[in-house]
Short mmCIF file of C-alpha atoms and ligand atoms in Angstrom, two decimals:
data_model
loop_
_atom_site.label_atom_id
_atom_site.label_comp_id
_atom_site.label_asym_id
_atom_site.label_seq_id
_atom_site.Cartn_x
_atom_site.Cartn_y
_atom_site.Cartn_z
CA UNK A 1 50.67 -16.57 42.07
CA UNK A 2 52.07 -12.84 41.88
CA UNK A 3 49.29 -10.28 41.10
CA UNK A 4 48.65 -8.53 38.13
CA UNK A 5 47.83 -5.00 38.31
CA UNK A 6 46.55 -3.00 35.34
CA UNK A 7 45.68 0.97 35.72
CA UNK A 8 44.16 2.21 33.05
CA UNK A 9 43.87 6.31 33.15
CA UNK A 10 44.49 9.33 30.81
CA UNK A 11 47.65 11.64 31.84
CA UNK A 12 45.86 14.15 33.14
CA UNK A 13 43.37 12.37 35.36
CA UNK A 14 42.95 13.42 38.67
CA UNK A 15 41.17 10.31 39.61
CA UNK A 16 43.77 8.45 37.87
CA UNK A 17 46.68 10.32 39.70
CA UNK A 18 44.67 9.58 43.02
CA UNK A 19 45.21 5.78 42.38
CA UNK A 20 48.74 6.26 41.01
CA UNK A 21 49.90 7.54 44.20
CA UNK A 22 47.99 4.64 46.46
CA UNK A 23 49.30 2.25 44.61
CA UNK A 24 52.95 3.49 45.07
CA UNK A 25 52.62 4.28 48.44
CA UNK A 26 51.98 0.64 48.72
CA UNK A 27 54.51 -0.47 46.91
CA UNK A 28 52.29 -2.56 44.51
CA UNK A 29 53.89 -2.96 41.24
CA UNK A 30 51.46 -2.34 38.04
CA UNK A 31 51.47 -1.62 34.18
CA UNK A 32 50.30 1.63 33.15
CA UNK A 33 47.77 1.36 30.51
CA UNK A 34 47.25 5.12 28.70
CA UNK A 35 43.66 5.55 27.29
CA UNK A 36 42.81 8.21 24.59
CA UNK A 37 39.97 9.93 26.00
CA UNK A 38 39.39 11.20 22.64
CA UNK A 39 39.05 8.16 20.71
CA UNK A 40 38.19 5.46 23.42
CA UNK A 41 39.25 2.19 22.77
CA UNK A 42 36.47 -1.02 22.82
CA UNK A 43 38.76 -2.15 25.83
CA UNK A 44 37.94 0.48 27.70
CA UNK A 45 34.32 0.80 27.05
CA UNK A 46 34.00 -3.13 27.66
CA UNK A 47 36.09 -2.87 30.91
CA UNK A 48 33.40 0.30 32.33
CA UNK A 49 30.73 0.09 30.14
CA UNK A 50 28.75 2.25 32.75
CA UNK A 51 30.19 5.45 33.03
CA UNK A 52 32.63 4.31 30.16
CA UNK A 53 35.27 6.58 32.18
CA UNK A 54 38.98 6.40 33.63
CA UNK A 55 40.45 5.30 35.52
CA UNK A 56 39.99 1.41 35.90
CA UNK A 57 41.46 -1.05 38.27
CA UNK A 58 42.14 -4.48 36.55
CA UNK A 59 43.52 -6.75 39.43
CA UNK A 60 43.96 -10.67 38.47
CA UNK A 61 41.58 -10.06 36.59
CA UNK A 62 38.79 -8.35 38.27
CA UNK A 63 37.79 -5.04 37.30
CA UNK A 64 37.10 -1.89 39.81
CA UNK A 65 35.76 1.26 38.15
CA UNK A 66 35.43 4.55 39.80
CA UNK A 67 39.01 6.07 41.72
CA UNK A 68 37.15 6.00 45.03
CA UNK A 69 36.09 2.10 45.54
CA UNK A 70 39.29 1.21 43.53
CA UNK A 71 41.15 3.42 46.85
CA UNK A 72 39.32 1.29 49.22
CA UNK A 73 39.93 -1.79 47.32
CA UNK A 74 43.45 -1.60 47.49
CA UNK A 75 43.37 -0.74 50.95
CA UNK A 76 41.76 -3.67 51.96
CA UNK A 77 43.48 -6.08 49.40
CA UNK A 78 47.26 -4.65 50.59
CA UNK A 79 46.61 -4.05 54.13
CA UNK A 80 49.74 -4.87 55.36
CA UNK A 81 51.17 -1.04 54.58
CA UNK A 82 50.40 2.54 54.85
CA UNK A 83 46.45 1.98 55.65
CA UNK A 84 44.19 4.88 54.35
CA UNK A 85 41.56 4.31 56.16
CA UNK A 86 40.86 4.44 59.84
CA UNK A 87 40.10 1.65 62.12
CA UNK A 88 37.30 3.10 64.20
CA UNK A 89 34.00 2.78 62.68
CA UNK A 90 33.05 6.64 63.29
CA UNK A 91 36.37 8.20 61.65
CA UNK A 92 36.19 6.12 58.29
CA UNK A 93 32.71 7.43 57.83
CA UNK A 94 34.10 11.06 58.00
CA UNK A 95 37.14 9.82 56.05
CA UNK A 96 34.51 8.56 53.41
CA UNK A 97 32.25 11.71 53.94
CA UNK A 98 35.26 14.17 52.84
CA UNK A 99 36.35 12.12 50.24
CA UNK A 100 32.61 12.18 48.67
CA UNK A 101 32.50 15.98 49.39
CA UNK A 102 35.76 16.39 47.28
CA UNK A 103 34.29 14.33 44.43
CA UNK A 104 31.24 16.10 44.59
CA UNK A 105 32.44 19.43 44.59
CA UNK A 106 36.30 20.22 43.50
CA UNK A 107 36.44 18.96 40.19
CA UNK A 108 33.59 21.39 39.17
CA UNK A 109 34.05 24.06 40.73
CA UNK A 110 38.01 24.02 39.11
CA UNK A 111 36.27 23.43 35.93
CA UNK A 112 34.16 26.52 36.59
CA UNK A 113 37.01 28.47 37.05
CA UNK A 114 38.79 28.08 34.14
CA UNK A 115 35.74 27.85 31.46
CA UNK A 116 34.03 30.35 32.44
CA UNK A 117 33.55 33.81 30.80
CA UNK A 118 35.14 36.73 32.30
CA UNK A 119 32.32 38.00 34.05
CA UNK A 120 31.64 34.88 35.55
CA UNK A 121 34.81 34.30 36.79
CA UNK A 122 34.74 36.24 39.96
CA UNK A 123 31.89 34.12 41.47
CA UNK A 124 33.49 30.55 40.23
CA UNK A 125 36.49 31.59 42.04
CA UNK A 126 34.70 32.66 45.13
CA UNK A 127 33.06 29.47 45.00
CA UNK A 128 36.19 27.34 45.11
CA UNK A 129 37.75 29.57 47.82
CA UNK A 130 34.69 28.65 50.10
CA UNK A 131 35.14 24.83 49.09
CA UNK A 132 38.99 25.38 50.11
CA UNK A 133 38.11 26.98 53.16
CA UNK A 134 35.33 24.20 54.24
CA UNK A 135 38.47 21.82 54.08
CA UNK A 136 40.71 23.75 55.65
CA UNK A 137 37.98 23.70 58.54
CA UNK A 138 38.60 19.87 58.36
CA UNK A 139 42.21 20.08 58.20
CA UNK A 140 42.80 22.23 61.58
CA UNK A 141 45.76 21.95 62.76
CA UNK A 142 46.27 18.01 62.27
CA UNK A 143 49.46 17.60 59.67
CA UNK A 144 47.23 15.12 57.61
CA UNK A 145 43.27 14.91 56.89
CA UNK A 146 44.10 11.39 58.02
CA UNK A 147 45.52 12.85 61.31
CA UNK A 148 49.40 11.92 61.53
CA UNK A 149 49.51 9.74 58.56
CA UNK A 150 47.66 10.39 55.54
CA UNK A 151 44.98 8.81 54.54
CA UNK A 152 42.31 8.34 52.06
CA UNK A 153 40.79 12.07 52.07
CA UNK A 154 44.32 13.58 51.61
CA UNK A 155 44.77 11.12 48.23
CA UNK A 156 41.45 12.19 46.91
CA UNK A 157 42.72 16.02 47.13
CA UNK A 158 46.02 15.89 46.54
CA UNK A 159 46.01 15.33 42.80
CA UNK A 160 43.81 18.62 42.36
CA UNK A 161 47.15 20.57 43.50
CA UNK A 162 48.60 20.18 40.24
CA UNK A 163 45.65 22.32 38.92
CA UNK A 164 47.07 25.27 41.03
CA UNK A 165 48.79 26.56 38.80
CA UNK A 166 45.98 26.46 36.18
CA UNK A 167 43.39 27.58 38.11
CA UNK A 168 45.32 30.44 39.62
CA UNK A 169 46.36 31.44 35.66
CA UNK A 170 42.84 31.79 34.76
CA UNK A 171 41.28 33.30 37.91
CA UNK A 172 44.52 35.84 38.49
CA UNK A 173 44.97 34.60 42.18
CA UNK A 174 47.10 33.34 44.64
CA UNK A 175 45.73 30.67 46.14
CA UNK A 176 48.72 30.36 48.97
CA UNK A 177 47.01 33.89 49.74
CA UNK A 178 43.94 32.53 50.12
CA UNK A 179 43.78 29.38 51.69
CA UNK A 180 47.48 28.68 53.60
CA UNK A 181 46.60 25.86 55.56
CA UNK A 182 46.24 24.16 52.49
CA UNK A 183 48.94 24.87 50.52
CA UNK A 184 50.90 24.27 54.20
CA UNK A 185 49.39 20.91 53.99
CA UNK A 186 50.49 19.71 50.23
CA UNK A 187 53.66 21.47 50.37
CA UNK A 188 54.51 19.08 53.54
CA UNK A 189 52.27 15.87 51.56
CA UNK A 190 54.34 16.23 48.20
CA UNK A 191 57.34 15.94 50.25
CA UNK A 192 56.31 11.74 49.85
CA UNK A 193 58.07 10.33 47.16
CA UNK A 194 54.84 8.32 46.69
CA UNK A 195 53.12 11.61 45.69
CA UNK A 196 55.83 13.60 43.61
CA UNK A 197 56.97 11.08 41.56
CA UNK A 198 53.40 10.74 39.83
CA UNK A 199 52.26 14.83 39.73
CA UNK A 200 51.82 15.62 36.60
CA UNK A 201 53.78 19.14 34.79
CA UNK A 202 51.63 21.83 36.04
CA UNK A 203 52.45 23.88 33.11
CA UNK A 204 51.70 20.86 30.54
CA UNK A 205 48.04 20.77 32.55
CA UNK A 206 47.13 24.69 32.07
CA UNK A 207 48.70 24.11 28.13
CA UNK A 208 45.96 21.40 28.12
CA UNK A 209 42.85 23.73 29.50
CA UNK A 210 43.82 26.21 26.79
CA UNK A 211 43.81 23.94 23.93
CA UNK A 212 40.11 22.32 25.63
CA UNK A 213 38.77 25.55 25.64
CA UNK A 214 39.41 26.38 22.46
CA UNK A 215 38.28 23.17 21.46
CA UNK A 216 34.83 24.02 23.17
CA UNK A 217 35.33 27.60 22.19
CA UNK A 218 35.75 29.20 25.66
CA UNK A 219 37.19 32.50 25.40
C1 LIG B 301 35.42 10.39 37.75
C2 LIG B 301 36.26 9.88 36.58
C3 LIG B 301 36.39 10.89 35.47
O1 LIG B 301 35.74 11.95 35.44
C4 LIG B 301 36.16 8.70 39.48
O2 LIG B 301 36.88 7.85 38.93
O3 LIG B 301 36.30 9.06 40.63
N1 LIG B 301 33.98 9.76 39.58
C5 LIG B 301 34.99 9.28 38.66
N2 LIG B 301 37.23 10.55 34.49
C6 LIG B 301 37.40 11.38 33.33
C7 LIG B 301 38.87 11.71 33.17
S1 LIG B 301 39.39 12.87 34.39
O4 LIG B 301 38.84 14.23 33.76
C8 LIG B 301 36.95 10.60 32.10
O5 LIG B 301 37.24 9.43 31.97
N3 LIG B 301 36.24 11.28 31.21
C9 LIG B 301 35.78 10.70 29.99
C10 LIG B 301 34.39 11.13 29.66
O6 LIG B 301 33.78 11.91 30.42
O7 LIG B 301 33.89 10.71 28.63
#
Protein backbone atom coordinates (compact mmCIF):
# COMPACT_ATOMS: atom_id res chain seq x y z
CA UNK A 1 0.00 0.00 0.00
CA UNK A 2 1.57 3.52 -1.00
CA UNK A 3 1.26 6.11 1.85
CA UNK A 4 -0.87 8.89 2.11
CA UNK A 5 0.48 12.02 3.33
CA UNK A 6 -1.70 15.01 4.25
CA UNK A 7 -0.01 18.47 5.60
CA UNK A 8 -2.25 20.64 6.72
CA UNK A 9 -0.64 24.35 7.48
CA UNK A 10 -1.45 28.07 6.77
CA UNK A 11 1.04 29.86 4.12
CA UNK A 12 2.79 31.59 6.39
CA UNK A 13 3.56 29.00 9.04
CA UNK A 14 6.85 28.64 10.18
CA UNK A 15 6.11 25.36 11.75
CA UNK A 16 4.39 24.42 8.69
CA UNK A 17 7.38 25.48 6.39
CA UNK A 18 9.64 23.42 8.89
CA UNK A 19 7.72 20.21 7.83
CA UNK A 20 7.43 21.30 4.17
CA UNK A 21 11.03 21.22 3.78
CA UNK A 22 11.54 17.61 5.74
CA UNK A 23 9.24 16.20 3.86
CA UNK A 24 10.91 17.24 0.52
CA UNK A 25 14.17 16.61 1.56
CA UNK A 26 12.89 13.15 1.83
CA UNK A 27 11.37 12.92 -1.09
CA UNK A 28 7.94 11.90 0.40
CA UNK A 29 5.18 12.89 -1.81
CA UNK A 30 2.03 14.67 0.03
CA UNK A 31 -1.15 16.88 -0.62
CA UNK A 32 -1.07 20.23 0.69
CA UNK A 33 -4.08 20.97 2.63
CA UNK A 34 -4.37 25.13 3.22
CA UNK A 35 -6.25 25.99 6.51
CA UNK A 36 -7.82 29.48 7.12
CA UNK A 37 -6.50 30.42 10.35
CA UNK A 38 -9.15 32.92 10.43
CA UNK A 39 -12.13 30.89 10.07
CA UNK A 40 -10.92 27.31 11.12
CA UNK A 41 -12.54 24.60 9.60
CA UNK A 42 -14.33 21.57 11.98
CA UNK A 43 -11.57 19.39 10.18
CA UNK A 44 -9.06 21.03 11.61
CA UNK A 45 -10.30 21.49 15.06
CA UNK A 46 -11.32 17.64 15.06
CA UNK A 47 -7.86 16.63 13.65
CA UNK A 48 -5.94 18.90 16.89
CA UNK A 49 -8.56 19.51 19.06
CA UNK A 50 -5.81 20.39 21.72
CA UNK A 51 -4.02 23.24 20.72
CA UNK A 52 -6.51 23.42 17.68
CA UNK A 53 -3.26 24.76 15.72
CA UNK A 54 -1.23 24.11 12.35
CA UNK A 55 0.35 22.39 11.14
CA UNK A 56 -0.90 18.66 11.24
CA UNK A 57 0.60 15.50 9.98
CA UNK A 58 -2.13 13.06 8.62
CA UNK A 59 -0.11 9.86 7.56
CA UNK A 60 -2.39 6.67 6.52
CA UNK A 61 -4.36 7.92 8.57
CA UNK A 62 -2.79 8.74 11.79
CA UNK A 63 -2.59 12.13 12.95
CA UNK A 64 0.72 14.00 14.43
CA UNK A 65 0.15 17.51 15.78
CA UNK A 66 2.83 19.85 16.76
CA UNK A 67 5.91 20.58 13.79
CA UNK A 68 8.46 19.14 16.21
CA UNK A 69 7.18 15.34 16.92
CA UNK A 70 5.72 15.41 13.32
CA UNK A 71 9.95 16.15 12.37
CA UNK A 72 10.87 13.21 14.36
CA UNK A 73 8.11 11.16 13.08
CA UNK A 74 9.08 11.37 9.69
CA UNK A 75 12.51 10.77 10.51
CA UNK A 76 11.94 7.63 11.94
CA UNK A 77 9.08 6.49 9.53
CA UNK A 78 11.51 7.43 6.21
CA UNK A 79 14.78 6.54 7.58
CA UNK A 80 16.23 5.39 4.66
CA UNK A 81 17.31 9.24 3.53
CA UNK A 82 18.78 12.39 4.73
CA UNK A 83 18.43 11.46 8.67
CA UNK A 84 17.90 14.58 10.95
CA UNK A 85 18.74 13.25 13.79
CA UNK A 86 21.95 11.89 15.18
CA UNK A 87 22.76 8.40 16.04
CA UNK A 88 24.58 8.82 19.32
CA UNK A 89 22.38 9.05 22.22
CA UNK A 90 24.21 12.32 23.68
CA UNK A 91 24.06 14.49 20.31
CA UNK A 92 20.20 13.92 19.63
CA UNK A 93 19.55 15.22 23.09
CA UNK A 94 21.39 18.52 22.16
CA UNK A 95 19.81 18.24 18.69
CA UNK A 96 16.40 18.07 20.63
CA UNK A 97 17.61 20.68 23.29
CA UNK A 98 18.21 23.45 20.40
CA UNK A 99 15.32 22.65 18.63
CA UNK A 100 13.14 23.23 22.01
CA UNK A 101 15.22 26.42 22.65
CA UNK A 102 14.18 27.73 19.12
CA UNK A 103 10.51 26.93 19.80
CA UNK A 104 10.69 28.41 23.01
CA UNK A 105 12.23 31.50 22.20
CA UNK A 106 12.38 32.76 18.31
CA UNK A 107 8.96 32.93 17.43
CA UNK A 108 8.37 35.49 20.29
CA UNK A 109 10.90 37.32 20.41
CA UNK A 110 10.27 38.04 16.25
CA UNK A 111 6.82 38.73 17.29
CA UNK A 112 8.15 41.23 19.81
CA UNK A 113 9.93 42.92 17.33
CA UNK A 114 7.54 43.77 15.00
CA UNK A 115 4.40 44.55 17.45
CA UNK A 116 5.88 46.40 19.58
CA UNK A 117 5.63 50.22 20.12
CA UNK A 118 8.45 52.33 19.16
CA UNK A 119 9.90 52.72 22.38
CA UNK A 120 9.90 49.25 22.98
CA UNK A 121 11.47 48.31 20.06
CA UNK A 122 15.05 48.81 20.93
CA UNK A 123 14.97 46.19 23.76
CA UNK A 124 12.82 43.45 21.58
CA UNK A 125 15.49 43.77 19.10
CA UNK A 126 18.30 43.47 21.54
CA UNK A 127 16.59 40.55 22.77
CA UNK A 128 16.55 38.63 19.50
CA UNK A 129 20.17 39.64 18.72
CA UNK A 130 21.21 37.80 22.03
CA UNK A 131 18.93 34.72 20.99
CA UNK A 132 20.88 34.91 17.48
CA UNK A 133 24.05 35.14 19.08
CA UNK A 134 23.35 32.09 21.69
CA UNK A 135 22.96 30.05 18.34
CA UNK A 136 25.60 31.25 16.66
CA UNK A 137 27.59 29.98 19.86
CA UNK A 138 26.08 26.56 18.80
CA UNK A 139 26.79 26.91 15.26
CA UNK A 140 30.78 27.55 15.56
CA UNK A 141 32.36 26.89 12.85
CA UNK A 142 30.51 23.49 11.83
CA UNK A 143 28.71 24.24 8.18
CA UNK A 144 25.42 22.74 9.71
CA UNK A 145 23.85 22.73 13.42
CA UNK A 146 23.68 19.07 12.44
CA UNK A 147 27.50 19.12 11.82
CA UNK A 148 28.17 18.29 7.97
CA UNK A 149 24.69 17.49 7.08
CA UNK A 150 21.84 19.24 8.38
CA UNK A 151 19.75 18.12 10.64
CA UNK A 152 16.77 18.61 12.74
CA UNK A 153 17.89 21.98 14.64
CA UNK A 154 18.82 23.65 11.27
CA UNK A 155 14.93 22.75 9.93
CA UNK A 156 13.46 24.18 13.04
CA UNK A 157 15.39 27.63 12.26
CA UNK A 158 15.53 27.84 8.92
CA UNK A 159 11.95 28.82 8.16
CA UNK A 160 12.35 31.94 10.59
CA UNK A 161 14.84 33.37 7.75
CA UNK A 162 12.08 34.35 5.70
CA UNK A 163 11.08 36.76 8.56
CA UNK A 164 14.42 38.66 7.89
CA UNK A 165 13.28 40.77 5.93
CA UNK A 166 10.29 41.66 8.18
CA UNK A 167 11.90 41.85 11.19
CA UNK A 168 14.77 43.92 9.90
CA UNK A 169 11.83 46.44 8.26
CA UNK A 170 10.40 47.02 11.57
CA UNK A 171 13.48 47.11 13.84
CA UNK A 172 15.67 49.29 11.06
CA UNK A 173 18.59 46.69 11.17
CA UNK A 174 20.77 44.61 9.42
CA UNK A 175 20.80 41.53 10.74
CA UNK A 176 23.86 40.19 8.32
CA UNK A 177 25.55 43.07 10.51
CA UNK A 178 24.70 41.60 13.44
CA UNK A 179 24.86 38.07 13.53
CA UNK A 180 27.10 36.77 10.20
CA UNK A 181 27.58 33.37 11.12
CA UNK A 182 24.10 33.03 10.71
CA UNK A 183 23.18 34.55 7.78
CA UNK A 184 26.67 32.58 6.49
CA UNK A 185 24.87 29.54 7.56
CA UNK A 186 21.27 29.98 5.66
CA UNK A 187 22.75 31.62 2.78
CA UNK A 188 24.85 28.18 2.28
CA UNK A 189 21.36 25.97 3.75
CA UNK A 190 18.92 27.70 1.13
CA UNK A 191 21.29 26.69 -1.44
CA UNK A 192 19.10 22.98 -0.96
CA UNK A 193 16.52 22.81 -3.35
CA UNK A 194 14.64 21.07 -0.49
CA UNK A 195 14.63 24.44 1.36
CA UNK A 196 14.12 27.16 -1.45
CA UNK A 197 11.55 25.71 -3.22
CA UNK A 198 9.09 25.99 -0.10
CA UNK A 199 10.34 29.75 1.43
CA UNK A 200 7.74 31.71 1.37
CA UNK A 201 7.89 35.71 -0.49
CA UNK A 202 9.60 37.62 2.13
CA UNK A 203 7.93 40.69 1.01
CA UNK A 204 4.29 38.93 0.93
CA UNK A 205 5.28 37.95 4.87
CA UNK A 206 6.16 41.71 6.10
CA UNK A 207 2.74 42.79 3.77
CA UNK A 208 1.10 40.24 6.14
CA UNK A 209 2.58 41.75 9.69
CA UNK A 210 1.30 45.12 8.52
CA UNK A 211 -2.14 44.18 7.75
CA UNK A 212 -2.03 41.92 11.49
CA UNK A 213 -1.07 44.85 13.16
CA UNK A 214 -3.47 46.89 12.03
CA UNK A 215 -5.83 44.32 12.60
CA UNK A 216 -4.71 44.33 16.38
CA UNK A 217 -4.11 48.01 16.10
CA UNK A 218 -0.29 48.10 16.51
CA UNK A 219 1.06 51.27 15.42
C1 LIG B 1 3.24 26.03 17.03
C2 LIG B 1 2.18 26.05 15.93
C3 LIG B 1 1.60 27.43 15.71
O1 LIG B 1 1.84 28.39 16.46
C4 LIG B 1 4.30 23.80 16.44
O2 LIG B 1 3.64 23.26 15.54
O3 LIG B 1 5.51 23.68 16.56
N1 LIG B 1 4.33 24.68 18.70
C5 LIG B 1 3.55 24.63 17.50
N2 LIG B 1 0.76 27.52 14.67
C6 LIG B 1 0.08 28.76 14.38
C7 LIG B 1 0.38 29.16 12.95
S1 LIG B 1 2.03 29.75 12.79
O4 LIG B 1 1.88 31.23 13.36
C8 LIG B 1 -1.42 28.52 14.50
O5 LIG B 1 -1.92 27.51 14.07
N3 LIG B 1 -2.11 29.48 15.11
C9 LIG B 1 -3.52 29.43 15.27
C10 LIG B 1 -3.95 29.91 16.61
O6 LIG B 1 -3.10 30.31 17.43
O7 LIG B 1 -5.14 29.92 16.86
Amino acid sequence: MSDEVVLVSFWTSPFGLRVKIALEEKGIEYQYKEEDLFNKSSFLLDLNPVHKKVPVLIHNGKVICESLPILQYIDEVWKDKSPLLPSDPYRRAQARFWADFIDKKIYAACKKVWMSKREDQETAKRKLIEIFKLLEGELGDKPYFGGDNFGLVDIALVPFYNRFYTLEKFGNFSIEAECPLLVAWVKRFIKKESVSKCLQDPEKLYEFVVKLNKMFGVE
